[in-house]
Amino acid sequence: VNPIKVESVINNLEYISNSFVYGKENSIMGTVVFADIVLKSEVSKIQIKNDLMKNLNQYEVPLKINLVDNIQINSTGKIIRK
């Protein structure tokens, strides 16, 4: 899964301010997709997933969505990827 592609789709949703997509290892499923998301307006995680399923393959849709207040960016405005 290309995290930049998934972030682009997430960030194009009108109620999303910013996102950070990353993989986490899972002993059963291998690497699974996670997303930290900053909202512009109130929306449920279910609605986010439903909207993402319209534009992403099922395996690209984040398994877990974390709603966060901010995402760390560097001085050039790029996401700090850990």
mmCIF file of C-alpha atoms in Angstrom:
data_model
loop_
_atom_site.group_PDB
_atom_site.id
_atom_site.type_symbol
_atom_site.label_atom_id
_atom_site.label_comp_id
_atom_site.label_asym_id
_atom_site.label_seq_id
_atom_site.Cartn_x
_atom_site.Cartn_y
_atom_site.Cartn_z
ATOM 1 C CA VAL A 1 0.000 0.000 0.000
ATOM 2 C CA ASN A 2 1.295 3.434 -0.914
ATOM 3 C CA PRO A 3 0.687 5.685 2.119
ATOM 4 C CA ILE A 4 1.043 8.874 0.036
ATOM 5 C CA LYS A 5 -1.788 7.727 -2.272
ATOM 6 C CA VAL A 6 -4.049 6.856 0.675
ATOM 7 C CA GLU A 7 -3.275 10.203 2.372
ATOM 8 C CA SER A 8 -4.152 12.012 -0.845
ATOM 9 C CA VAL A 9 -7.563 10.315 -1.018
ATOM 10 C CA ILE A 10 -8.199 10.983 2.689
ATOM 11 C CA ASN A 11 -7.143 14.634 2.427
ATOM 12 C CA ASN A 12 -9.500 15.174 -0.514
ATOM 13 C CA LEU A 13 -12.507 14.494 1.718
ATOM 14 C CA GLU A 14 -14.113 17.844 2.537
ATOM 15 C CA TYR A 15 -14.208 17.229 6.281
ATOM 16 C CA ILE A 16 -10.513 16.236 6.622
ATOM 17 C CA SER A 17 -7.778 18.732 7.461
ATOM 18 C CA ASN A 18 -4.743 16.428 7.322
ATOM 19 C CA SER A 19 -3.770 12.773 7.620
ATOM 20 C CA PHE A 20 -0.819 10.480 8.253
ATOM 21 C CA VAL A 21 -1.003 6.901 6.948
ATOM 22 C CA TYR A 22 1.368 4.173 8.099
ATOM 23 C CA GLY A 23 1.684 0.410 8.327
ATOM 24 C CA LYS A 24 1.813 -1.654 11.504
ATOM 25 C CA GLU A 25 2.862 -5.267 11.703
ATOM 26 C CA ASN A 26 0.221 -7.796 12.707
ATOM 27 C CA SER A 27 1.121 -11.412 13.454
ATOM 28 C CA ILE A 28 -1.988 -12.695 11.669
ATOM 29 C CA MET A 29 -2.567 -10.214 8.824
ATOM 30 C CA GLY A 30 0.986 -9.037 8.092
ATOM 31 C CA THR A 31 1.210 -5.265 7.670
ATOM 32 C CA VAL A 32 -2.079 -3.420 8.199
ATOM 33 C CA VAL A 33 -2.916 0.174 7.306
ATOM 34 C CA PHE A 34 -3.475 2.745 10.063
ATOM 35 C CA ALA A 35 -4.333 6.437 9.714
ATOM 36 C CA ASP A 36 -4.094 9.410 12.042
ATOM 37 C CA ILE A 37 -6.628 11.998 10.895
ATOM 38 C CA VAL A 38 -7.256 15.646 11.800
ATOM 39 C CA LEU A 39 -10.875 16.659 11.163
ATOM 40 C CA LYS A 40 -12.165 20.009 9.892
ATOM 41 C CA SER A 41 -15.701 19.136 10.955
ATOM 42 C CA GLU A 42 -17.428 16.418 12.976
ATOM 43 C CA VAL A 43 -17.851 13.070 11.224
ATOM 44 C CA SER A 44 -17.880 9.430 12.344
ATOM 45 C CA LYS A 45 -15.106 6.929 11.651
ATOM 46 C CA ILE A 46 -17.702 4.773 9.891
ATOM 47 C CA GLN A 47 -18.510 7.619 7.489
ATOM 48 C CA ILE A 48 -14.802 8.151 6.795
ATOM 49 C CA LYS A 49 -14.331 4.461 5.984
ATOM 50 C CA ASN A 50 -17.454 4.406 3.792
ATOM 51 C CA ASP A 51 -16.207 7.410 1.817
ATOM 52 C CA LEU A 52 -12.726 5.903 1.448
ATOM 53 C CA MET A 53 -14.154 2.627 0.120
ATOM 54 C CA LYS A 54 -15.547 4.583 -2.840
ATOM 55 C CA ASN A 55 -12.036 5.580 -3.981
ATOM 56 C CA LEU A 56 -9.643 2.962 -2.605
ATOM 57 C CA ASN A 57 -9.255 -0.782 -2.848
ATOM 58 C CA GLN A 58 -10.427 -2.602 0.281
ATOM 59 C CA TYR A 59 -6.852 -3.443 1.318
ATOM 60 C CA GLU A 60 -5.911 0.279 1.117
ATOM 61 C CA VAL A 61 -8.654 1.468 3.492
ATOM 62 C CA PRO A 62 -7.157 1.956 6.978
ATOM 63 C CA LEU A 63 -8.072 -0.821 9.389
ATOM 64 C CA LYS A 64 -7.808 1.612 12.292
ATOM 65 C CA ILE A 65 -8.492 5.343 12.205
ATOM 66 C CA ASN A 66 -7.230 7.533 15.031
ATOM 67 C CA LEU A 67 -8.761 10.995 15.309
ATOM 68 C CA VAL A 68 -6.000 13.348 16.477
ATOM 69 C CA ASP A 69 -5.651 17.074 17.176
ATOM 70 C CA ASN A 70 -2.563 17.538 14.991
ATOM 71 C CA ILE A 71 0.055 15.767 12.926
ATOM 72 C CA GLN A 72 3.735 16.590 13.312
ATOM 73 C CA ILE A 73 5.207 18.411 10.328
ATOM 74 C CA ASN A 74 8.710 19.732 9.746
ATOM 75 C CA SER A 75 9.771 23.287 8.842
ATOM 76 C CA THR A 76 9.064 22.653 5.145
ATOM 77 C CA GLY A 77 5.505 21.494 5.858
ATOM 78 C CA LYS A 78 6.116 17.781 5.291
ATOM 79 C CA ILE A 79 4.857 15.080 7.638
ATOM 80 C CA ILE A 80 7.467 13.734 10.045
ATOM 81 C CA ARG A 81 7.424 10.014 9.289
ATOM 82 C CA LYS A 82 8.737 7.862 12.139
#
